[in-house]
Amino acid sequence: MSVPEKVVQVCEELIISDETLRRVMDALDHEINLGLGKETNSSATVKCFPTYVRCLPNGQEKGKFLALDLGGTNFRVLLIDLEGGSTTAKMVSKIYAVPTAVMVGPGDGLFDHIAQCLSTFMHEHKVENVKIPLGFTFSFPCRQEGLTKGILVTWTKGFNCSGVEGKDVVLMLQEAIRRRGDVEIDVLAVLNDTTGTLMACAYKNQDCRIGLIIGTGTNACYIEKLDKVELWNEDHNEPKQVIINTEWGAFGDNKCLDFIYTGYDREVDETSINPGKQIFEKMISGMYMGDIAGLVLRKLTREGHIFRGNGADEIFKRGAFHTKYISEIEGDKVGDWTNCRQILLEELGIPEPVTDQDCIVVRHVCEVVSRRAAHLVSAGLACLLNKIGEKKAVVAVDGSVYRFHPCFHNLMTAAIQKLVNPDMKFDLMLSEDGSGRGAALVAAVASRTASD
Ligand code: BGC
């Protein structure tokens, strides 16, 4: 049994050739240069924010740090003990849900919620009377004006709290803590999750140059030479480099990716909370990938290619086909449809019988959609690797899609190999919990370099 020709044809527009991926790389390189340029940054879509993080950890960082991690539907508080000289860190952490009402409510409500979770955590761990240095991982596009000042430019990933865009999120956090008055904090750094991921990996591996997230959203940061960052207004002392948060999720917002854009992408975008924004992210990340596959499956059902043409609208209600289903369905051994059947019958309520032929088509759709995402991320990475231009570089990666999809890593490795300059060696390394440990490390390096 094989994928019917008609299905192959429907899916074809989601397959991107190597040649087209090279066009994507060139376009991204162009947009990044606009982002880095003094004159062009204000109108650029790929903002390339300097993070003010210039020194990497040297492995000797020591001490207790608090870390806050906000970037998705969960919020985490961590207490981390860096031991200096050891590649592991002791840590305790707690996850708190961010209710949808808080995600789209008033900004003060969000920061009050964060402050409340932090206070509860500090009391539970009996550190409410200690002023512990804190790193705040805030994984949204922020224009930084220093290590402890981050102005939110725009919300992404389903957040839309009023009164935060254009404001300094560190100040909003400090005000919320002051309103409570029961704990004190000492914020040493605000950072993006990509920066945290890079730093956590650099703690163990000196060749780390890029931090990448493929989770609910997607983004990458990389180490750039100061003389290439026209935007940089600060000193040019050693180290003559800074981590740039590219915010590549917004790549394509100026329509420069229209040559790969499909009707499915348009539908996902138009019904999102932020239409017209985060176009690259919406083709790749976990918040949207399941929806794209769901739309293709709905079309194939409507046209009668699967499930005997029954129930397309009820079954594939928008948002019903989760990204994790793609990982689970592709996790089945070829020819074994256990996960696939379970999802179709039990989770989505497709009426029996679900045939092997149906499963073949469903898997094909998942593969096409996840490969497109993996290939687009690879084009982005190959562009950054070529920009860095060193003989070898390690890429620190985190995020649910990369972690849980059974072959994302291999798909990426193979695609980057084809796209990157031939003399360049690279490694993709899982950097677990970068947004937590990375926040502590940025705070630790900041306090170390301040006292040097
Ligand atoms: C945000 C980035 C973040 C990425 C991954 C995007 O939506 O704009 O700041 O790094 O998601 O979490």
GROMACS .gro file of C-alpha atoms and ligand atoms in nm:
model
  464
    1MET     CA    1   0.000   0.000   0.000
    2SER     CA    2   0.128   0.344  -0.080
    3VAL     CA    3   0.023   0.706  -0.061
    4PRO     CA    4  -0.234   0.770  -0.337
    5GLU     CA    5  -0.115   0.996  -0.618
    6LYS     CA    6  -0.390   1.252  -0.552
    7VAL     CA    7  -0.279   1.287  -0.189
    8VAL     CA    8   0.082   1.328  -0.298
    9GLN     CA    9  -0.029   1.608  -0.528
   10VAL     CA   10  -0.227   1.789  -0.256
   11CYS     CA   11   0.078   1.778  -0.026
   12GLU     CA   12   0.330   1.880  -0.288
   13GLU     CA   13   0.316   2.253  -0.219
   14LEU     CA   14   0.442   2.182   0.133
   15ILE     CA   15   0.763   2.023   0.009
   16ILE     CA   16   1.047   2.273  -0.024
   17SER     CA   17   1.339   2.187  -0.252
   18ASP     CA   18   1.702   2.250  -0.152
   19GLU     CA   19   1.719   2.522  -0.411
   20THR     CA   20   1.422   2.701  -0.257
   21LEU     CA   21   1.573   2.655   0.090
   22ARG     CA   22   1.880   2.837  -0.038
   23ARG     CA   23   1.653   3.123  -0.140
   24VAL     CA   24   1.513   3.123   0.213
   25MET     CA   25   1.870   3.142   0.349
   26ASP     CA   26   1.956   3.436   0.126
   27ALA     CA   27   1.637   3.617   0.224
   28LEU     CA   28   1.709   3.562   0.595
   29ASP     CA   29   2.066   3.680   0.557
   30HIS     CA   30   1.936   3.997   0.394
   31GLU     CA   31   1.674   4.056   0.666
   32ILE     CA   32   1.929   3.998   0.945
   33ASN     CA   33   2.163   4.253   0.789
   34LEU     CA   34   1.876   4.502   0.780
   35GLY     CA   35   1.809   4.422   1.147
   36LEU     CA   36   2.172   4.484   1.243
   37GLY     CA   37   2.196   4.812   1.050
   38LYS     CA   38   2.166   5.142   1.234
   39GLU     CA   39   1.958   5.307   0.964
   40THR     CA   40   1.755   5.002   0.868
   41ASN     CA   41   1.673   4.850   1.207
   42SER     CA   42   1.361   5.055   1.272
   43SER     CA   43   1.187   4.923   0.961
   44ALA     CA   44   1.342   4.572   0.971
   45THR     CA   45   1.123   4.272   1.049
   46VAL     CA   46   1.400   4.050   1.189
   47LYS     CA   47   1.493   4.280   1.473
   48CYS     CA   48   1.829   4.136   1.582
   49PHE     CA   49   1.821   4.279   1.933
   50PRO     CA   50   2.161   4.302   2.105
   51THR     CA   51   2.118   4.118   2.437
   52TYR     CA   52   2.404   4.289   2.624
   53VAL     CA   53   2.536   3.941   2.700
   54ARG     CA   54   2.898   3.947   2.584
   55CYS     CA   55   3.086   3.705   2.809
   56LEU     CA   56   3.022   3.336   2.806
   57PRO     CA   57   3.042   3.130   3.124
   58ASN     CA   58   3.388   2.998   3.208
   59GLY     CA   59   3.255   2.708   3.415
   60GLN     CA   60   3.366   2.866   3.743
   61GLU     CA   61   3.038   3.045   3.816
   62LYS     CA   62   2.923   2.987   4.172
   63GLY     CA   63   2.641   3.075   4.403
   64LYS     CA   64   2.265   3.063   4.455
   65PHE     CA   65   2.040   3.225   4.198
   66LEU     CA   66   1.670   3.260   4.143
   67ALA     CA   67   1.537   3.228   3.791
   68LEU     CA   68   1.195   3.313   3.651
   69ASP     CA   69   1.093   3.159   3.323
   70LEU     CA   70   0.793   3.297   3.132
   71GLY     CA   71   0.745   3.206   2.772
   72GLY     CA   72   0.456   2.971   2.724
   73THR     CA   73   0.148   2.848   2.900
   74ASN     CA   74   0.352   2.765   3.209
   75PHE     CA   75   0.557   2.985   3.429
   76ARG     CA   76   0.846   2.844   3.632
   77VAL     CA   77   1.040   2.958   3.933
   78LEU     CA   78   1.378   2.799   3.996
   79LEU     CA   79   1.637   2.813   4.270
   80ILE     CA   80   1.973   2.714   4.129
   81ASP     CA   81   2.298   2.642   4.302
   82LEU     CA   82   2.595   2.676   4.066
   83GLU     CA   83   2.890   2.494   4.205
   84GLY     CA   84   3.181   2.631   4.001
   85GLY     CA   85   3.404   2.382   3.824
   86SER     CA   86   3.128   2.125   3.803
   87THR     CA   87   2.918   2.093   3.489
   88THR     CA   88   2.601   2.023   3.680
   89ALA     CA   89   2.396   2.256   3.891
   90LYS     CA   90   2.168   2.169   4.181
   91MET     CA   91   1.824   2.307   4.134
   92VAL     CA   92   1.470   2.301   4.264
   93SER     CA   93   1.186   2.436   4.059
   94LYS     CA   94   0.813   2.463   4.046
   95ILE     CA   95   0.578   2.504   3.752
   96TYR     CA   96   0.276   2.731   3.780
   97ALA     CA   97   0.003   2.747   3.515
   98VAL     CA   98  -0.071   3.078   3.348
   99PRO     CA   99  -0.451   3.075   3.306
  100THR     CA  100  -0.575   3.187   2.961
  101ALA     CA  101  -0.758   3.478   3.126
  102VAL     CA  102  -0.423   3.601   3.260
  103MET     CA  103  -0.249   3.549   2.920
  104VAL     CA  104  -0.489   3.793   2.753
  105GLY     CA  105  -0.588   4.010   3.052
  106PRO     CA  106  -0.436   4.331   3.188
  107GLY     CA  107  -0.055   4.341   3.215
  108ASP     CA  108  -0.058   4.422   3.586
  109GLY     CA  109  -0.258   4.105   3.642
  110LEU     CA  110   0.013   3.900   3.470
  111PHE     CA  111   0.293   4.052   3.677
  112ASP     CA  112   0.088   4.019   3.999
  113HIS     CA  113   0.047   3.651   3.915
  114ILE     CA  114   0.423   3.613   3.858
  115ALA     CA  115   0.500   3.797   4.182
  116GLN     CA  116   0.257   3.581   4.373
  117CYS     CA  117   0.410   3.257   4.241
  118LEU     CA  118   0.759   3.387   4.321
  119SER     CA  119   0.658   3.482   4.675
  120THR     CA  120   0.494   3.143   4.737
  121PHE     CA  121   0.807   2.970   4.606
  122MET     CA  122   1.044   3.179   4.818
  123HIS     CA  123   0.838   3.110   5.129
  124GLU     CA  124   0.827   2.738   5.054
  125HIS     CA  125   1.205   2.732   5.021
  126LYS     CA  126   1.259   2.963   5.317
  127VAL     CA  127   1.448   3.226   5.123
  128GLU     CA  128   1.190   3.501   5.163
  129ASN     CA  129   1.428   3.709   5.373
  130VAL     CA  130   1.731   3.668   5.148
  131LYS     CA  131   1.799   3.897   4.855
  132ILE     CA  132   1.910   3.638   4.601
  133PRO     CA  133   2.028   3.756   4.256
  134LEU     CA  134   1.766   3.682   3.996
  135GLY     CA  135   1.766   3.617   3.621
  136PHE     CA  136   1.437   3.670   3.438
  137THR     CA  137   1.384   3.467   3.122
  138PHE     CA  138   1.111   3.649   2.935
  139SER     CA  139   1.072   3.483   2.597
  140PHE     CA  140   0.909   3.748   2.385
  141PRO     CA  141   1.063   4.009   2.153
  142CYS     CA  142   1.223   4.273   2.375
  143ARG     CA  143   1.441   4.566   2.278
  144GLN     CA  144   1.707   4.566   2.548
  145GLU     CA  145   1.859   4.885   2.674
  146GLY     CA  146   2.095   4.710   2.912
  147LEU     CA  147   2.115   4.375   3.086
  148THR     CA  148   1.831   4.468   3.323
  149LYS     CA  149   1.605   4.663   3.093
  150GLY     CA  150   1.386   4.497   2.830
  151ILE     CA  151   1.107   4.678   2.648
  152LEU     CA  152   0.844   4.441   2.511
  153VAL     CA  153   0.794   4.514   2.142
  154THR     CA  154   0.506   4.281   2.072
  155TRP     CA  155   0.342   3.977   2.229
  156THR     CA  156   0.363   3.640   2.055
  157LYS     CA  157   0.253   3.279   2.121
  158GLY     CA  158  -0.105   3.351   2.227
  159PHE     CA  159  -0.020   3.617   2.488
  160ASN     CA  160  -0.190   3.954   2.457
  161CYS     CA  161  -0.185   4.133   2.793
  162SER     CA  162  -0.278   4.498   2.768
  163GLY     CA  163  -0.045   4.773   2.880
  164VAL     CA  164   0.285   4.585   2.848
  165GLU     CA  165   0.396   4.653   2.489
  166GLY     CA  166   0.636   4.947   2.495
  167LYS     CA  167   0.709   4.899   2.868
  168ASP     CA  168   1.012   4.768   3.056
  169VAL     CA  169   0.915   4.423   3.184
  170VAL     CA  170   1.176   4.429   3.461
  171LEU     CA  171   1.021   4.747   3.600
  172MET     CA  172   0.675   4.590   3.579
  173LEU     CA  173   0.803   4.288   3.771
  174GLN     CA  174   0.970   4.503   4.035
  175GLU     CA  175   0.652   4.711   4.077
  176ALA     CA  176   0.441   4.399   4.123
  177ILE     CA  177   0.683   4.273   4.389
  178ARG     CA  178   0.671   4.612   4.560
  179ARG     CA  179   0.289   4.606   4.557
  180ARG     CA  180   0.303   4.281   4.754
  181GLY     CA  181   0.578   4.396   4.985
  182ASP     CA  182   0.652   4.049   5.125
  183VAL     CA  183   0.974   3.960   4.939
  184GLU     CA  184   1.267   4.148   4.793
  185ILE     CA  185   1.439   4.073   4.463
  186ASP     CA  186   1.759   4.177   4.293
  187VAL     CA  187   1.717   4.144   3.916
  188LEU     CA  188   2.059   4.108   3.752
  189ALA     CA  189   1.944   4.020   3.403
  190VAL     CA  190   1.649   3.984   3.171
  191LEU     CA  191   1.702   3.745   2.883
  192ASN     CA  192   1.540   3.553   2.604
  193ASP     CA  193   1.509   3.172   2.621
  194THR     CA  194   1.744   3.139   2.322
  195THR     CA  195   2.015   3.327   2.513
  196GLY     CA  196   1.960   3.105   2.816
  197THR     CA  197   1.988   2.797   2.596
  198LEU     CA  198   2.314   2.919   2.441
  199MET     CA  199   2.461   3.005   2.782
  200ALA     CA  200   2.360   2.674   2.942
  201CYS     CA  201   2.534   2.489   2.660
  202ALA     CA  202   2.839   2.719   2.659
  203TYR     CA  203   2.888   2.635   3.028
  204LYS     CA  204   2.985   2.286   2.912
  205ASN     CA  205   3.106   2.346   2.561
  206GLN     CA  206   3.325   2.637   2.454
  207ASP     CA  207   3.234   2.597   2.087
  208CYS     CA  208   2.871   2.691   2.140
  209ARG     CA  209   2.778   2.986   1.914
  210ILE     CA  210   2.403   2.959   1.854
  211GLY     CA  211   2.097   2.910   2.077
  212LEU     CA  212   1.782   2.777   1.912
  213ILE     CA  213   1.428   2.715   2.037
  214ILE     CA  214   1.171   2.507   1.849
  215GLY     CA  215   0.885   2.478   2.094
  216THR     CA  216   0.559   2.671   2.122
  217GLY     CA  217   0.744   2.942   1.927
  218THR     CA  218   1.072   2.950   1.741
  219ASN     CA  219   1.370   3.182   1.757
  220ALA     CA  220   1.750   3.179   1.745
  221CYS     CA  221   2.031   3.388   1.887
  222TYR     CA  222   2.397   3.384   1.788
  223ILE     CA  223   2.727   3.542   1.882
  224GLU     CA  224   2.810   3.827   1.649
  225LYS     CA  225   3.123   4.043   1.622
  226LEU     CA  226   3.061   4.397   1.744
  227ASP     CA  227   3.188   4.554   1.423
  228LYS     CA  228   2.904   4.381   1.236
  229VAL     CA  229   2.645   4.519   1.479
  230GLU     CA  230   2.607   4.876   1.354
  231LEU     CA  231   2.318   4.909   1.593
  232TRP     CA  232   2.551   4.872   1.892
  233ASN     CA  233   2.588   5.203   2.073
  234GLU     CA  234   2.801   5.089   2.366
  235ASP     CA  235   3.174   5.039   2.412
  236HIS     CA  236   3.386   4.831   2.174
  237ASN     CA  237   3.613   4.689   2.446
  238GLU     CA  238   3.695   4.319   2.476
  239PRO     CA  239   3.517   4.089   2.433
  240LYS     CA  240   3.433   4.239   2.095
  241GLN     CA  241   3.116   4.034   2.057
  242VAL     CA  242   2.757   4.027   2.172
  243ILE     CA  243   2.477   3.773   2.162
  244ILE     CA  244   2.216   3.885   1.909
  245ASN     CA  245   1.857   3.776   1.963
  246THR     CA  246   1.744   3.757   1.601
  247GLU     CA  247   1.369   3.713   1.670
  248TRP     CA  248   1.352   3.521   1.344
  249GLY     CA  249   0.991   3.423   1.416
  250ALA     CA  250   0.897   3.751   1.246
  251PHE     CA  251   1.090   3.664   0.929
  252GLY     CA  252   0.838   3.691   0.643
  253ASP     CA  253   0.616   3.953   0.810
  254ASN     CA  254   0.707   4.184   0.518
  255LYS     CA  255   0.591   3.915   0.274
  256CYS     CA  256   0.944   3.821   0.169
  257LEU     CA  257   0.853   3.453   0.217
  258ASP     CA  258   0.552   3.461  -0.014
  259PHE     CA  259   0.732   3.222  -0.251
  260ILE     CA  260   0.677   2.938   0.000
  261TYR     CA  261   0.352   3.057   0.160
  262THR     CA  262   0.049   2.829   0.121
  263GLY     CA  263  -0.326   2.864   0.171
  264TYR     CA  264  -0.290   2.660   0.493
  265ASP     CA  265  -0.041   2.913   0.630
  266ARG     CA  266  -0.278   3.194   0.539
  267GLU     CA  267  -0.566   3.028   0.721
  268VAL     CA  268  -0.357   2.964   1.032
  269ASP     CA  269  -0.240   3.324   1.030
  270GLU     CA  270  -0.577   3.484   0.968
  271THR     CA  271  -0.743   3.304   1.257
  272SER     CA  272  -0.454   3.366   1.499
  273ILE     CA  273  -0.444   3.623   1.776
  274ASN     CA  274  -0.172   3.818   1.589
  275PRO     CA  275  -0.253   3.810   1.215
  276GLY     CA  276   0.028   3.917   0.983
  277LYS     CA  277   0.290   3.864   1.252
  278GLN     CA  278   0.537   3.583   1.321
  279ILE     CA  279   0.501   3.434   0.973
  280PHE     CA  280   0.816   3.213   0.989
  281GLU     CA  281   0.720   3.098   1.340
  282LYS     CA  282   0.371   3.001   1.220
  283MET     CA  283   0.522   2.770   0.953
  284ILE     CA  284   0.743   2.595   1.207
  285SER     CA  285   0.659   2.598   1.572
  286GLY     CA  286   0.453   2.378   1.799
  287MET     CA  287   0.175   2.628   1.848
  288TYR     CA  288   0.081   2.601   1.479
  289MET     CA  289   0.224   2.282   1.324
  290GLY     CA  290  -0.065   2.060   1.436
  291ASP     CA  291  -0.314   2.310   1.296
  292ILE     CA  292  -0.146   2.306   0.955
  293ALA     CA  293  -0.161   1.925   0.945
  294GLY     CA  294  -0.526   1.942   1.060
  295LEU     CA  295  -0.611   2.176   0.771
  296VAL     CA  296  -0.449   1.945   0.514
  297LEU     CA  297  -0.634   1.647   0.662
  298ARG     CA  298  -0.961   1.840   0.655
  299LYS     CA  299  -0.910   1.913   0.286
  300LEU     CA  300  -0.825   1.549   0.210
  301THR     CA  301  -1.132   1.431   0.401
  302ARG     CA  302  -1.358   1.679   0.222
  303GLU     CA  303  -1.225   1.558  -0.110
  304GLY     CA  304  -1.302   1.202  -0.004
  305HIS     CA  305  -0.941   1.071   0.013
  306ILE     CA  306  -0.969   0.955   0.376
  307PHE     CA  307  -1.230   0.833   0.623
  308ARG     CA  308  -1.471   0.775   0.337
  309GLY     CA  309  -1.514   1.152   0.322
  310ASN     CA  310  -1.693   1.167   0.657
  311GLY     CA  311  -1.691   1.430   0.927
  312ALA     CA  312  -1.419   1.668   0.809
  313ASP     CA  313  -1.553   1.972   0.992
  314GLU     CA  314  -1.651   1.808   1.317
  315ILE     CA  315  -1.335   1.602   1.337
  316PHE     CA  316  -1.085   1.863   1.237
  317LYS     CA  317  -1.218   2.158   1.429
  318ARG     CA  318  -0.945   2.421   1.436
  319GLY     CA  319  -0.700   2.347   1.714
  320ALA     CA  320  -0.816   1.986   1.755
  321PHE     CA  321  -0.515   1.832   1.584
  322HIS     CA  322  -0.235   1.895   1.831
  323THR     CA  323   0.132   1.915   1.735
  324LYS     CA  324   0.211   1.634   1.978
  325TYR     CA  325  -0.002   1.401   1.762
  326ILE     CA  326   0.248   1.454   1.480
  327SER     CA  327   0.534   1.335   1.703
  328GLU     CA  328   0.328   1.040   1.827
  329ILE     CA  329   0.208   0.932   1.482
  330GLU     CA  330   0.561   0.952   1.339
  331GLY     CA  331   0.679   0.763   1.647
  332ASP     CA  332   0.494   0.450   1.529
  333LYS     CA  333   0.722   0.199   1.355
  334VAL     CA  334   0.651   0.203   0.983
  335GLY     CA  335   0.358  -0.028   0.917
  336ASP     CA  336   0.245  -0.028   1.281
  337TRP     CA  337  -0.043   0.213   1.333
  338THR     CA  338  -0.090   0.189   1.712
  339ASN     CA  339  -0.048   0.557   1.803
  340CYS     CA  340  -0.209   0.673   1.481
  341ARG     CA  341  -0.526   0.465   1.534
  342GLN     CA  342  -0.547   0.557   1.900
  343ILE     CA  343  -0.533   0.930   1.817
  344LEU     CA  344  -0.777   0.909   1.530
  345LEU     CA  345  -1.031   0.692   1.709
  346GLU     CA  346  -1.001   0.796   2.071
  347GLU     CA  347  -0.875   1.153   2.064
  348LEU     CA  348  -1.038   1.281   1.747
  349GLY     CA  349  -1.344   1.054   1.748
  350ILE     CA  350  -1.323   0.934   1.387
  351PRO     CA  351  -1.592   0.669   1.335
  352GLU     CA  352  -1.468   0.313   1.283
  353PRO     CA  353  -1.329   0.165   1.072
  354VAL     CA  354  -1.002   0.352   1.032
  355THR     CA  355  -0.824   0.161   0.758
  356ASP     CA  356  -0.450   0.110   0.711
  357GLN     CA  357  -0.485   0.322   0.399
  358ASP     CA  358  -0.626   0.610   0.610
  359CYS     CA  359  -0.330   0.577   0.848
  360ILE     CA  360  -0.082   0.585   0.559
  361VAL     CA  361  -0.228   0.913   0.441
  362VAL     CA  362  -0.242   1.067   0.790
  363ARG     CA  363   0.122   0.977   0.849
  364HIS     CA  364   0.222   1.116   0.511
  365VAL     CA  365   0.060   1.450   0.597
  366CYS     CA  366   0.236   1.461   0.936
  367GLU     CA  367   0.569   1.384   0.770
  368VAL     CA  368   0.529   1.650   0.505
  369VAL     CA  369   0.435   1.918   0.759
  370SER     CA  370   0.708   1.831   1.012
  371ARG     CA  371   0.973   1.801   0.740
  372ARG     CA  372   0.885   2.142   0.607
  373ALA     CA  373   0.930   2.284   0.959
  374ALA     CA  374   1.260   2.100   1.010
  375HIS     CA  375   1.388   2.213   0.672
  376LEU     CA  376   1.295   2.577   0.728
  377VAL     CA  377   1.467   2.581   1.069
  378SER     CA  378   1.769   2.419   0.903
  379ALA     CA  379   1.782   2.691   0.640
  380GLY     CA  380   1.776   2.946   0.921
  381LEU     CA  381   2.057   2.768   1.105
  382ALA     CA  382   2.269   2.721   0.796
  383CYS     CA  383   2.236   3.095   0.731
  384LEU     CA  384   2.359   3.173   1.085
  385LEU     CA  385   2.641   2.917   1.067
  386ASN     CA  386   2.763   3.068   0.741
  387LYS     CA  387   2.742   3.414   0.893
  388ILE     CA  388   2.954   3.305   1.190
  389GLY     CA  389   3.199   3.158   0.943
  390GLU     CA  390   3.409   2.956   1.189
  391LYS     CA  391   3.546   2.611   1.116
  392LYS     CA  392   3.320   2.451   1.377
  393ALA     CA  393   3.031   2.556   1.592
  394VAL     CA  394   2.792   2.394   1.834
  395VAL     CA  395   2.424   2.483   1.823
  396ALA     CA  396   2.237   2.457   2.153
  397VAL     CA  397   1.878   2.349   2.093
  398ASP     CA  398   1.573   2.319   2.315
  399GLY     CA  399   1.196   2.317   2.282
  400SER     CA  400   0.919   2.059   2.275
  401VAL     CA  401   0.918   2.005   1.899
  402TYR     CA  402   1.291   1.929   1.886
  403ARG     CA  403   1.276   1.713   2.195
  404PHE     CA  404   0.969   1.506   2.128
  405HIS     CA  405   0.956   1.468   1.752
  406PRO     CA  406   1.121   1.133   1.678
  407CYS     CA  407   1.339   1.250   1.390
  408PHE     CA  408   1.359   1.629   1.400
  409HIS     CA  409   1.724   1.616   1.503
  410ASN     CA  410   1.819   1.382   1.219
  411LEU     CA  411   1.615   1.571   0.963
  412MET     CA  412   1.787   1.891   1.065
  413THR     CA  413   2.135   1.746   1.066
  414ALA     CA  414   2.092   1.609   0.715
  415ALA     CA  415   1.939   1.931   0.580
  416ILE     CA  416   2.198   2.164   0.736
  417GLN     CA  417   2.476   1.946   0.599
  418LYS     CA  418   2.349   2.012   0.248
  419LEU     CA  419   2.304   2.385   0.299
  420VAL     CA  420   2.599   2.498   0.508
  421ASN     CA  421   2.940   2.595   0.365
  422PRO     CA  422   3.116   2.264   0.294
  423ASP     CA  423   3.420   2.324   0.519
  424MET     CA  424   3.213   2.397   0.827
  425LYS     CA  425   3.154   2.140   1.103
  426PHE     CA  426   2.854   2.173   1.330
  427ASP     CA  427   2.679   1.984   1.609
  428LEU     CA  428   2.325   2.016   1.736
  429MET     CA  429   2.325   1.967   2.112
  430LEU     CA  430   2.018   1.937   2.331
  431SER     CA  431   2.057   2.206   2.593
  432GLU     CA  432   1.815   2.099   2.859
  433ASP     CA  433   1.651   2.359   3.069
  434GLY     CA  434   1.843   2.650   2.925
  435SER     CA  435   1.580   2.903   3.016
  436GLY     CA  436   1.625   2.814   3.382
  437ARG     CA  437   1.999   2.741   3.413
  438GLY     CA  438   2.080   2.998   3.146
  439ALA     CA  439   1.909   3.273   3.349
  440ALA     CA  440   2.122   3.184   3.652
  441LEU     CA  441   2.433   3.180   3.433
  442VAL     CA  442   2.366   3.519   3.276
  443ALA     CA  443   2.311   3.659   3.626
  444ALA     CA  444   2.626   3.485   3.752
  445VAL     CA  445   2.845   3.605   3.465
  446ALA     CA  446   2.706   3.957   3.516
  447SER     CA  447   2.802   3.955   3.883
  448ARG     CA  448   3.142   3.795   3.807
  449THR     CA  449   3.232   4.048   3.536
  450ALA     CA  450   3.106   4.338   3.749
  451SER     CA  451   3.351   4.242   4.024
  452ASP     CA  452   3.644   4.156   3.790
  453BGC     C1  453   0.936   3.479   2.080
  453BGC     C2  454   1.083   3.465   2.110
  453BGC     C3  455   1.111   3.332   2.176
  453BGC     C4  456   1.052   3.218   2.092
  453BGC     C5  457   1.074   3.081   2.156
  453BGC     C6  458   0.884   3.359   2.003
  453BGC     O1  459   0.746   3.368   1.987
  453BGC     O2  460   0.910   3.596   2.004
  453BGC     O3  461   1.126   3.571   2.192
  453BGC     O4  462   1.248   3.314   2.190
  453BGC     O5  463   0.914   3.239   2.075
  453BGC     O6  464   1.019   3.072   2.281
   0.00000   0.00000   0.00000
